[in-house]
Coordinates of C-alpha atoms in Angstrom, one line a residue:
Chain P
M437 CA 12.2 -0.9 -35.0
Q438 CA 10.0 -1.9 -38.0
A439 CA 13.0 -2.1 -40.1
A440 CA 14.7 -4.3 -37.6
A441 CA 11.7 -6.6 -37.3
A442 CA 11.8 -6.8 -41.0
A443 CA 15.3 -7.8 -40.9
G444 CA 14.6 -10.5 -38.4
L445 CA 15.3 -8.8 -35.2
D446 CA 13.3 -9.8 -32.2
G447 CA 12.7 -6.3 -30.9
G448 CA 11.6 -7.1 -27.4
Q449 CA 14.4 -9.3 -26.3
G450 CA 17.0 -7.8 -28.6
Q451 CA 17.8 -11.2 -30.1
L452 CA 19.5 -11.1 -33.5
I453 CA 17.9 -13.6 -35.8
V454 CA 20.0 -14.4 -38.8
T455 CA 18.4 -16.1 -41.7
P456 CA 20.1 -16.7 -45.1
S457 CA 18.1 -13.7 -46.6
T458 CA 19.0 -11.4 -43.9
F459 CA 22.6 -12.0 -43.1
R460 CA 23.9 -8.7 -44.4
L461 CA 22.5 -6.3 -41.8
R462 CA 22.6 -2.7 -42.5
R463 CA 25.0 -0.9 -40.2
Q464 CA 22.5 1.2 -38.2
Q465 CA 20.4 -1.9 -37.6
C466 CA 23.4 -3.6 -36.2
S467 CA 24.3 -1.0 -33.7
A468 CA 20.7 -0.6 -32.7
N469 CA 20.6 -4.2 -32.2
V470 CA 23.8 -4.6 -30.4
R471 CA 22.7 -2.2 -27.6
M472 CA 20.0 -4.6 -26.9
A473 CA 21.8 -7.9 -27.5
G474 CA 22.6 -10.2 -24.7
K475 CA 20.6 -11.5 -21.8
P476 CA 17.5 -9.5 -20.9
G477 CA 18.0 -7.0 -18.4
G478 CA 21.8 -7.5 -18.3
A479 CA 24.6 -5.8 -20.1
N480 CA 26.5 -8.9 -20.8
M481 CA 27.2 -9.1 -24.4
V482 CA 30.1 -11.5 -24.1
A483 CA 29.5 -15.1 -25.3
R484 CA 31.7 -17.6 -23.4
V485 CA 32.6 -21.0 -24.6
S486 CA 34.9 -23.3 -22.7
T487 CA 37.6 -25.3 -24.4
V488 CA 41.1 -26.7 -23.4
A489 CA 44.7 -26.0 -24.1
F490 CA 47.2 -28.9 -24.0
E491 CA 50.3 -28.9 -21.8
G492 CA 51.8 -32.3 -22.5
V493 CA 49.0 -34.8 -21.8
E494 CA 47.5 -32.4 -19.3
C495 CA 44.6 -30.1 -20.2
R496 CA 44.2 -26.6 -19.0
P497 CA 40.7 -25.0 -19.2
V498 CA 40.5 -22.1 -21.6
D499 CA 37.6 -19.7 -21.8
V500 CA 36.9 -18.4 -25.3
Q501 CA 35.1 -15.0 -24.9
V502 CA 33.4 -13.4 -27.9
H503 CA 32.6 -9.8 -27.8
V504 CA 30.6 -8.2 -30.7
A505 CA 30.4 -4.4 -30.6
S506 CA 29.8 -1.6 -33.0
G507 CA 32.9 0.1 -34.4
T508 CA 35.4 -0.6 -36.9
V509 CA 34.7 -3.9 -38.8
V510 CA 37.5 -6.1 -37.5
F511 CA 37.9 -9.7 -36.3
N512 CA 40.6 -9.9 -33.6
I513 CA 41.7 -13.0 -31.8
V514 CA 43.9 -12.2 -28.7
G515 CA 45.2 -14.4 -26.0
L516 CA 48.7 -15.7 -27.3
G517 CA 47.6 -17.9 -30.0
D518 CA 50.1 -19.4 -32.5
K519 CA 49.8 -19.2 -36.3
A520 CA 47.2 -21.8 -36.4
V521 CA 44.9 -19.9 -33.9
R522 CA 45.4 -16.7 -35.9
E523 CA 44.5 -18.4 -39.2
S524 CA 41.4 -19.8 -37.6
Q525 CA 39.6 -16.5 -38.3
E526 CA 39.6 -17.3 -42.0
R527 CA 38.3 -20.8 -41.5
V528 CA 35.6 -19.6 -39.1
R529 CA 34.6 -16.9 -41.5
S530 CA 34.3 -19.3 -44.5
A531 CA 32.6 -22.0 -42.4
L532 CA 29.9 -19.6 -41.1
T533 CA 29.3 -18.3 -44.6
A534 CA 29.1 -21.9 -45.8
S535 CA 26.5 -22.6 -43.2
G536 CA 24.3 -19.6 -44.2
L537 CA 25.6 -17.2 -41.7
A538 CA 28.0 -14.3 -42.0
L539 CA 30.0 -12.4 -39.6
P540 CA 28.2 -9.3 -38.9
A541 CA 29.8 -6.0 -40.0
K542 CA 30.9 -5.2 -36.5
R543 CA 33.9 -5.2 -34.3
I544 CA 34.5 -8.8 -33.1
T545 CA 37.0 -9.4 -30.4
I546 CA 37.9 -13.0 -29.2
N547 CA 39.8 -13.5 -26.1
L548 CA 41.4 -16.8 -25.2
A549 CA 41.6 -16.7 -21.5
P550 CA 43.8 -17.1 -19.5
A551 CA 45.6 -14.7 -21.8
D552 CA 49.1 -15.4 -20.7
L553 CA 48.9 -19.1 -21.5
P554 CA 50.3 -19.8 -25.1
K555 CA 47.6 -21.6 -27.2
E556 CA 48.6 -23.8 -30.1
G557 CA 46.7 -26.0 -32.5
S558 CA 43.6 -25.9 -34.8
H559 CA 41.2 -27.2 -32.2
Y560 CA 40.1 -23.6 -31.3
D561 CA 38.1 -23.2 -34.6
L562 CA 35.0 -24.7 -33.4
P563 CA 34.7 -23.0 -30.0
I564 CA 35.5 -19.7 -31.6
A565 CA 32.8 -20.3 -34.3
L566 CA 30.2 -21.3 -31.7
G567 CA 31.2 -18.3 -29.6
V568 CA 30.6 -16.0 -32.5
M569 CA 27.3 -17.8 -33.2
A570 CA 26.2 -17.5 -29.7
A571 CA 27.1 -13.8 -29.6
I572 CA 25.0 -13.0 -32.7
G573 CA 22.2 -15.2 -31.5
A574 CA 22.4 -17.9 -34.0
V575 CA 22.6 -20.5 -31.1
P576 CA 20.9 -20.0 -27.7
H577 CA 23.1 -18.3 -25.2
D578 CA 22.9 -21.1 -22.7
A579 CA 23.2 -23.9 -25.2
L580 CA 26.9 -24.1 -24.6
D581 CA 26.9 -24.0 -20.8
G582 CA 28.5 -27.0 -19.2
C583 CA 30.1 -28.1 -22.5
A584 CA 33.8 -28.2 -23.5
V585 CA 34.2 -27.6 -27.2
I586 CA 37.0 -28.8 -29.4
G587 CA 37.3 -29.2 -33.1
E588 CA 38.8 -27.8 -36.4
L589 CA 36.6 -26.3 -39.2
A590 CA 36.9 -27.0 -42.8
L591 CA 36.0 -24.1 -45.1
D592 CA 32.6 -25.7 -46.0
G593 CA 31.6 -25.9 -42.5
A594 CA 32.6 -29.5 -41.8
I595 CA 34.2 -30.3 -38.6
S596 CA 37.5 -32.1 -38.9
A597 CA 39.3 -34.4 -36.6
V598 CA 41.8 -33.0 -34.2
A599 CA 44.5 -34.5 -31.9
G600 CA 44.1 -34.8 -28.1
V601 CA 40.3 -35.5 -27.9
L602 CA 40.9 -38.2 -25.3
P603 CA 42.7 -36.0 -22.7
A604 CA 40.1 -33.3 -23.5
A605 CA 37.3 -35.7 -22.8
I606 CA 38.8 -36.9 -19.6
A607 CA 39.5 -33.3 -18.5
A608 CA 35.8 -32.5 -19.3
N609 CA 34.6 -35.4 -17.5
A610 CA 36.6 -34.5 -14.4
A611 CA 35.2 -31.0 -14.6
G612 CA 31.7 -32.4 -14.8
K613 CA 31.1 -31.1 -18.3
G614 CA 30.0 -32.6 -21.6
L615 CA 32.1 -32.6 -24.7
I616 CA 31.5 -31.4 -28.2
C617 CA 34.1 -32.9 -30.6
P618 CA 34.4 -33.8 -34.3
A619 CA 32.3 -36.8 -35.5
S620 CA 35.4 -38.9 -36.4
C621 CA 36.9 -38.4 -32.8
G622 CA 33.6 -39.4 -31.0
P623 CA 34.7 -43.0 -30.5
E624 CA 37.9 -41.7 -29.0
A625 CA 36.2 -39.4 -26.6
A626 CA 33.7 -42.2 -25.5
W627 CA 36.7 -44.0 -23.9
A628 CA 37.0 -41.3 -21.3
S629 CA 33.9 -42.3 -19.3
A630 CA 30.7 -44.2 -19.7
D631 CA 28.9 -41.2 -18.1
L632 CA 30.3 -38.4 -20.3
D633 CA 27.9 -36.6 -22.5
I634 CA 29.4 -36.4 -26.0
L635 CA 28.0 -34.5 -28.9
A636 CA 29.9 -35.3 -32.1
P637 CA 28.5 -33.4 -35.2
R638 CA 29.8 -33.7 -38.7
S639 CA 29.3 -30.1 -39.5
L640 CA 28.4 -26.7 -38.1
I641 CA 25.0 -26.9 -39.6
Q642 CA 24.1 -30.2 -37.9
L643 CA 25.3 -28.7 -34.6
A644 CA 23.2 -25.5 -35.0
N645 CA 20.1 -27.6 -36.0
H646 CA 20.7 -29.7 -32.9
F647 CA 20.6 -26.7 -30.6
K648 CA 17.6 -25.2 -32.5
G649 CA 15.9 -28.6 -32.0
S650 CA 14.8 -29.0 -35.5
H651 CA 17.2 -31.9 -36.2
R652 CA 18.6 -33.6 -33.2
R653 CA 22.1 -35.0 -33.6
C654 CA 22.0 -37.3 -30.6
R655 CA 22.7 -40.6 -32.1
G656 CA 24.2 -39.4 -35.2
L657 CA 27.6 -40.8 -34.3
S658 CA 29.8 -43.0 -36.3
P659 CA 29.1 -46.7 -35.9
P660 CA 31.6 -47.8 -33.3
C661 CA 30.6 -45.0 -31.1
A662 CA 27.0 -45.6 -31.6
R663 CA 27.5 -49.0 -30.2
R664 CA 29.0 -47.5 -27.0
A665 CA 26.2 -44.9 -27.0
R666 CA 23.9 -47.4 -25.5
R667 CA 26.2 -47.4 -22.5
S668 CA 27.3 -43.7 -22.5
R669 CA 23.9 -42.0 -22.8
I670 CA 25.3 -39.6 -25.4
C671 CA 23.8 -36.2 -25.4
A672 CA 21.7 -36.4 -22.4
T673 CA 22.5 -32.8 -21.6
S674 CA 21.6 -31.6 -25.0
R675 CA 18.2 -33.1 -24.5
A676 CA 17.9 -31.0 -21.5
R677 CA 19.1 -28.0 -23.3
R678 CA 16.3 -28.3 -25.7
A679 CA 13.9 -26.8 -23.1
P680 CA 15.7 -23.8 -21.8
S681 CA 14.0 -22.1 -18.9
G682 CA 12.0 -19.0 -19.5
R683 CA 12.3 -18.8 -23.2
S684 CA 9.6 -20.1 -25.5
R685 CA 10.3 -22.1 -28.6
S686 CA 8.9 -19.3 -30.9
R687 CA 11.6 -16.9 -29.7
R688 CA 14.4 -19.3 -30.4
P689 CA 16.5 -17.9 -33.3
A690 CA 16.0 -19.6 -36.6
A691 CA 19.7 -20.1 -36.7
T692 CA 20.7 -21.6 -39.9
T693 CA 19.4 -23.0 -43.1
S694 CA 17.8 -26.4 -42.5
S695 CA 19.8 -28.1 -45.2
Chain O
M1451 CA 71.9 -57.4 -29.2
S1452 CA 75.2 -57.7 -31.1
G1453 CA 75.7 -60.0 -34.0
A1454 CA 76.6 -60.3 -37.7
P1455 CA 74.2 -59.0 -40.5
G1456 CA 71.4 -61.3 -41.1
T1457 CA 71.3 -63.1 -37.8
G1458 CA 67.8 -62.1 -37.0
K1459 CA 68.4 -59.3 -34.5
S1460 CA 65.8 -57.0 -35.8
M1461 CA 63.3 -59.8 -36.2
L1462 CA 63.8 -60.9 -32.5
A1463 CA 63.3 -57.3 -31.3
Q1464 CA 60.0 -57.0 -33.5
R1465 CA 58.7 -60.2 -31.9
L1466 CA 59.2 -58.9 -28.4
P1467 CA 55.8 -57.3 -28.0
S1468 CA 54.1 -60.6 -28.7
I1469 CA 55.5 -62.1 -25.5
L1470 CA 54.9 -59.1 -23.4
P1471 CA 51.7 -59.1 -21.2
P1472 CA 48.8 -56.9 -22.5
L1473 CA 48.5 -53.5 -21.2
T1474 CA 46.6 -52.9 -17.9
P1475 CA 43.7 -50.6 -18.0
R1476 CA 45.8 -47.9 -16.2
E1477 CA 48.7 -48.3 -18.6
L1478 CA 46.3 -48.3 -21.5
L1479 CA 45.0 -45.0 -20.5
E1480 CA 48.5 -43.5 -20.2
V1481 CA 49.5 -44.8 -23.5
S1482 CA 46.3 -43.7 -25.2
M1483 CA 46.6 -40.2 -23.9
I1484 CA 50.1 -39.8 -25.2
H1485 CA 49.0 -41.2 -28.7
S1486 CA 45.9 -39.0 -28.7
V1487 CA 47.9 -35.9 -28.1
A1488 CA 50.4 -36.9 -30.8
G1489 CA 47.4 -37.5 -33.2
A1490 CA 48.4 -41.0 -33.7
L1491 CA 45.2 -42.6 -32.5
A1492 CA 43.4 -43.3 -35.9
G1493 CA 39.7 -43.9 -35.7
G1494 CA 39.7 -43.9 -32.0
A1495 CA 40.7 -47.5 -31.8
L1496 CA 42.6 -48.5 -28.7
T1497 CA 44.7 -51.6 -28.4
D1498 CA 46.0 -53.4 -25.3
R1499 CA 49.1 -54.5 -27.2
R1500 CA 52.2 -52.7 -26.2
P1501 CA 53.5 -50.0 -28.4
F1502 CA 56.6 -50.8 -30.4
R1503 CA 58.5 -47.9 -31.9
A1504 CA 61.5 -48.2 -34.2
P1505 CA 62.7 -44.9 -35.3
H1506 CA 65.3 -44.7 -38.0
H1507 CA 68.9 -43.9 -37.0
S1508 CA 68.6 -40.6 -38.7
A1509 CA 66.3 -39.4 -35.9
S1510 CA 67.0 -36.0 -34.3
M1511 CA 66.9 -35.3 -30.7
P1512 CA 63.4 -33.6 -30.7
A1513 CA 62.1 -36.5 -32.8
L1514 CA 63.3 -39.0 -30.2
V1515 CA 62.9 -37.1 -26.8
G1516 CA 60.1 -34.8 -27.9
G1517 CA 60.0 -31.2 -28.4
G1518 CA 60.0 -29.0 -31.6
V1519 CA 57.8 -26.0 -32.1
H1520 CA 54.7 -27.5 -30.3
A1521 CA 56.6 -29.7 -27.7
K1522 CA 55.1 -32.8 -29.2
P1523 CA 55.8 -36.2 -27.5
G1524 CA 58.8 -38.0 -29.0
E1525 CA 59.4 -41.6 -29.9
I1526 CA 60.4 -42.5 -26.3
S1527 CA 57.0 -41.1 -25.0
L1528 CA 55.2 -42.9 -27.8
A1529 CA 56.9 -46.0 -26.6
H1530 CA 55.8 -45.5 -23.1
N1531 CA 55.0 -48.9 -21.5
G1532 CA 56.2 -50.6 -24.6
V1533 CA 59.4 -51.1 -26.5
L1534 CA 61.8 -48.6 -28.1
F1535 CA 63.9 -50.4 -30.7
L1536 CA 66.9 -48.7 -32.0
D1537 CA 68.3 -50.6 -34.9
E1538 CA 72.0 -50.0 -35.8
L1539 CA 72.5 -48.3 -32.5
P1540 CA 76.1 -47.0 -33.3
E1541 CA 74.7 -45.2 -36.4
F1542 CA 72.6 -42.9 -34.2
Q1543 CA 74.2 -39.5 -33.5
P1544 CA 76.0 -39.8 -30.1
Q1545 CA 74.2 -36.8 -28.7
V1546 CA 70.9 -38.3 -29.5
L1547 CA 71.7 -41.5 -27.7
D1548 CA 73.0 -39.7 -24.6
S1549 CA 69.7 -37.8 -24.4
L1550 CA 68.2 -41.0 -23.6
R1551 CA 70.1 -41.6 -20.5
Q1552 CA 68.1 -39.5 -18.0
P1553 CA 64.7 -40.7 -19.3
I1554 CA 65.8 -44.3 -18.9
E1555 CA 66.4 -43.7 -15.2
T1556 CA 63.4 -41.4 -14.3
G1557 CA 60.8 -42.9 -16.6
E1558 CA 59.7 -39.5 -17.7
V1559 CA 61.1 -36.6 -19.9
A1560 CA 60.8 -33.0 -19.0
I1561 CA 60.9 -30.9 -22.1
A1562 CA 61.7 -27.2 -21.3
R1563 CA 61.3 -24.5 -23.9
V1564 CA 60.8 -20.8 -23.8
N1565 CA 57.0 -21.1 -24.0
H1566 CA 56.6 -24.6 -22.6
R1567 CA 57.6 -26.8 -19.8
V1568 CA 56.1 -30.1 -20.4
V1569 CA 56.7 -33.5 -18.8
Y1570 CA 55.8 -36.6 -20.8
P1571 CA 55.8 -40.1 -19.3
A1572 CA 58.6 -42.2 -20.9
R1573 CA 58.9 -45.5 -19.1
F1574 CA 60.0 -47.7 -22.0
Q1575 CA 61.9 -50.9 -22.6
L1576 CA 65.0 -50.0 -24.7
V1577 CA 66.1 -52.7 -27.2
A1578 CA 69.0 -52.0 -29.4
A1579 CA 70.7 -54.0 -32.2
M1580 CA 74.1 -53.6 -33.6
N1581 CA 76.8 -55.3 -35.6
P1582 CA 80.0 -56.0 -33.7
C1583 CA 82.0 -53.8 -35.9
R1584 CA 81.9 -51.7 -39.0
C1585 CA 82.5 -54.7 -41.4
G1586 CA 79.8 -56.5 -39.5
S1587 CA 81.3 -59.9 -38.9
A1588 CA 84.2 -59.3 -36.6
N1589 CA 83.3 -62.1 -34.2
E1590 CA 82.7 -64.7 -36.9
P1591 CA 85.3 -67.4 -36.6
G1592 CA 87.9 -67.0 -39.4
Y1593 CA 86.8 -63.6 -40.4
A1594 CA 89.3 -60.9 -40.8
C1595 CA 88.3 -57.2 -41.0
K1596 CA 89.6 -55.6 -44.1
R1597 CA 91.8 -52.7 -43.0
M1598 CA 92.8 -53.4 -39.5
P1599 CA 92.8 -56.2 -36.8
N1600 CA 89.4 -57.3 -35.6
E1601 CA 89.9 -56.0 -32.1
R1602 CA 90.7 -52.5 -33.2
C1603 CA 87.7 -52.5 -35.7
I1604 CA 85.4 -53.6 -32.8
A1605 CA 86.8 -51.1 -30.5
Q1606 CA 86.4 -48.3 -33.0
Y1607 CA 82.8 -49.1 -33.8
L1608 CA 82.0 -49.5 -30.1
G1609 CA 83.6 -46.2 -29.4
R1610 CA 80.7 -44.4 -30.9
L1611 CA 78.6 -45.5 -27.9
S1612 CA 79.2 -43.8 -24.6
G1613 CA 80.1 -45.9 -21.6
P1614 CA 77.2 -44.4 -19.5
L1615 CA 74.7 -45.6 -22.1
I1616 CA 76.2 -49.1 -22.2
D1617 CA 76.2 -49.2 -18.4
R1618 CA 72.4 -48.9 -18.6
F1619 CA 71.8 -52.0 -20.6
D1620 CA 70.9 -54.9 -18.5
L1621 CA 71.1 -57.6 -21.1
V1622 CA 73.9 -57.7 -23.7
I1623 CA 73.6 -60.6 -25.9
D1624 CA 75.7 -61.8 -28.7
V1625 CA 73.5 -63.1 -31.4
P1626 CA 75.3 -66.0 -33.4
S1627 CA 74.9 -66.5 -37.1
V1628 CA 72.3 -68.9 -38.1
S1629 CA 73.4 -71.4 -40.7
A1630 CA 71.3 -73.0 -43.4
A1631 CA 71.4 -76.3 -41.4
D1632 CA 69.8 -74.5 -38.4
L1633 CA 67.0 -73.2 -40.6
M1634 CA 66.2 -76.8 -41.9
M1635 CA 65.7 -78.0 -38.3
P1636 CA 62.3 -78.4 -36.9
P1637 CA 61.0 -75.3 -35.3
P1638 CA 61.4 -75.1 -31.5
R1639 CA 58.6 -76.5 -29.5
E1640 CA 58.0 -73.3 -27.4
G1641 CA 56.3 -70.6 -29.4
S1642 CA 55.4 -67.1 -28.5
A1643 CA 52.2 -68.1 -26.8
E1644 CA 54.0 -70.3 -24.4
V1645 CA 56.7 -67.8 -23.7
S1646 CA 54.0 -65.1 -23.2
A1647 CA 52.3 -67.3 -20.6
R1648 CA 55.6 -67.6 -18.7
V1649 CA 56.2 -63.9 -18.8
A1650 CA 52.6 -63.3 -17.6
A1651 CA 53.2 -65.7 -14.7
A1652 CA 56.5 -63.9 -13.7
R1653 CA 54.6 -60.5 -13.9
N1654 CA 51.9 -61.8 -11.6
V1655 CA 54.4 -62.9 -9.1
Q1656 CA 55.9 -59.4 -9.2
L1657 CA 52.7 -57.6 -9.2
A1658 CA 51.5 -59.6 -6.1
R1659 CA 54.8 -58.8 -4.4
Y1660 CA 54.7 -55.0 -4.8
A1661 CA 51.0 -55.0 -4.0
A1662 CA 51.9 -56.8 -0.7
L1663 CA 54.6 -54.2 0.0
G1664 CA 52.1 -51.4 -0.6
L1665 CA 53.9 -49.8 -3.4
D1666 CA 51.5 -48.1 -5.6
G1667 CA 52.4 -47.8 -9.3
V1668 CA 55.2 -50.3 -9.1
T1669 CA 54.4 -53.4 -11.2
C1670 CA 57.6 -54.9 -12.2
N1671 CA 61.2 -55.2 -10.8
A1672 CA 62.6 -52.7 -13.1
A1673 CA 60.5 -50.0 -11.5
A1674 CA 61.3 -51.1 -7.9
P1675 CA 63.2 -48.5 -5.9
A1676 CA 67.0 -49.5 -5.2
S1677 CA 66.4 -49.4 -1.5
L1678 CA 63.9 -52.3 -1.7
I1679 CA 65.9 -54.3 -4.1
E1680 CA 68.5 -55.6 -1.6
T1681 CA 65.8 -57.0 0.6
I1682 CA 63.5 -58.6 -2.1
A1683 CA 66.5 -60.0 -4.0
D1684 CA 68.2 -61.5 -0.9
A1685 CA 70.6 -64.1 -2.2
D1686 CA 72.1 -67.0 -0.3
D1687 CA 75.7 -67.0 0.9
S1688 CA 77.4 -68.5 -2.1
G1689 CA 75.4 -66.2 -4.3
L1690 CA 76.5 -63.1 -2.4
R1691 CA 80.1 -64.4 -2.6
L1692 CA 79.8 -64.8 -6.3
L1693 CA 78.3 -61.3 -6.7
R1694 CA 81.1 -59.7 -4.5
D1695 CA 83.8 -61.3 -6.6
A1696 CA 82.1 -60.6 -9.9
A1697 CA 81.4 -57.0 -8.9
E1698 CA 85.2 -56.4 -8.4
R1699 CA 86.2 -58.2 -11.5
L1700 CA 83.5 -56.7 -13.8
R1701 CA 84.1 -53.2 -12.0
L1702 CA 80.3 -52.9 -11.5
S1703 CA 78.9 -49.5 -10.9
A1704 CA 76.4 -49.0 -8.1
R1705 CA 73.8 -48.9 -10.7
G1706 CA 75.1 -51.9 -12.4
Y1707 CA 75.0 -53.8 -9.1
H1708 CA 71.5 -53.0 -8.4
R1709 CA 70.6 -53.9 -12.0
V1710 CA 72.2 -57.2 -11.6
L1711 CA 70.1 -57.8 -8.5
K1712 CA 66.9 -56.8 -10.2
L1713 CA 67.7 -59.2 -13.1
A1714 CA 68.5 -62.1 -10.8
R1715 CA 65.1 -61.3 -9.1
T1716 CA 63.4 -61.4 -12.4
L1717 CA 65.0 -64.7 -13.4
A1718 CA 64.0 -66.1 -10.1
D1719 CA 60.5 -65.0 -10.8
L1720 CA 60.6 -66.7 -14.2
D1721 CA 61.7 -69.8 -12.3
G1722 CA 58.4 -69.7 -10.1
G1723 CA 59.2 -66.9 -7.7
G1724 CA 61.3 -68.5 -5.1
A1725 CA 64.5 -67.1 -3.6
V1726 CA 67.4 -65.8 -5.6
R1727 CA 70.0 -68.4 -6.0
R1728 CA 73.5 -68.6 -7.2
A1729 CA 72.5 -69.8 -10.6
H1730 CA 70.3 -66.7 -11.1
L1731 CA 73.0 -64.2 -10.1
A1732 CA 75.5 -66.0 -12.3
E1733 CA 73.1 -65.8 -15.3
A1734 CA 72.3 -62.2 -14.6
L1735 CA 76.0 -61.5 -14.4
S1736 CA 76.7 -63.2 -17.7
Y1737 CA 74.2 -60.8 -19.4
R1738 CA 76.2 -57.8 -18.1
G1739 CA 78.7 -58.0 -21.1
A1740 CA 82.5 -58.2 -20.9
P1741 CA 84.2 -55.4 -18.9
D1742 CA 86.8 -54.8 -21.7
R1743 CA 83.9 -53.9 -23.9
A1744 CA 82.7 -51.3 -21.5
A1745 CA 86.2 -50.1 -21.0
A1746 CA 86.8 -49.8 -24.8
A1747 CA 83.6 -47.9 -25.2
A1748 CA 84.3 -45.4 -22.4

């Protein structure tokens, strides 16, 4: 366990802490860690992020489930994704590397549920990346509860604009959730409702720092949205997320580089 | 709109959105949702101006109706609550044009593919421009088409359009040529702003009427159900006589009959919202287009 602690593993809780210097974990450390990963006292090792699939102008809720386990080092995305969804694993891998994280050398399985609904488009990049980050502990497990996520990743970790943010925002609002969307789509999402909580980061690092609490991205929206922000109380939920129950700040994972 | 080249048909069509009333919040939401899904909402800026889509006549059926690999909305859905302008109507592929027939009636388009079954709203105002014949100027006085008599040239060109599609046009207008002398005349006193005010007043009359009847979602005469039209467009005796005679003479279809009534109702609304009179019905019938034209096209 000493080795694990040296590598940044919080032994008691089994939280994996990833820092730039330690993102290449040795195999045995990983497997030792994975047995303990997840919520204390539970065997739940699946991170869940909610997003949407489009059916015309309607939105269907989609659950991105990420499972990190020991075994062959593969990265699988299942759940009837099209070519853009299959290719998202390369974008996610590069974006995480660019953000100072790396995919752990483990078996990563991603399921887009419901698995019989065809998924298409590039907006699953961000939920997949956030699911992986939650699964390896780079963002808190509960940070993404009550949030729908939509966005495409660039190889350098920037979050690019996607189509369909307005229907997604309306669907998220109807389901009583907040929305995480690309920065350039923030103004579009803000039309959905004045009460919708919107988080519109420019990059994965900004988002991770926001969850970590070191650099809040509450008002960091593009100007037209910032004007609306006065009315729309953007990010009220994220403020609440900064003080999660039953977990002290010192145990929060030092998620990413603080660039 | 039919007329010789250079008479201003396309220009007239492009000016149409400027006299239409702005989108209501509910319509704005529908329009923005479609544009958002299509990725056509640049910078998140919404506008209450009605959409105006003018696809080129080489457009394919999926481009116009929607579909393709991702079942994206087509031009008719992007023109929802706005204007779809088809310039050079007979140059479109006949199949593409006939695919518009069902959405025109239902106000939505259902795209069924192996993986998808998607319904997009598509309640648009169809505006089309064409030349009377292939040569372009068959209706000009003193003009003779090159290879054949004018009538045959016109009939051949119109033959590219299907009769059922022409039956769906409420207003058929012959646009006369504009001479240089006309252009030198002072501009008309009534500009787009004044016309827009008249249109808005008529729309308000219609909105109040359908709200009073308790019809949710119907805001104009075009969207009113046929069962209601005969009561709200109740004409006087002389008007009904005219309509009966004209319907026989013009061989109006049942759809055509109801469309004439709707149009007469709209003309009466533009006049201030009173009862439909004989003059309104006569004007509406005059826009129907000549019966021989429909027969030639069928």
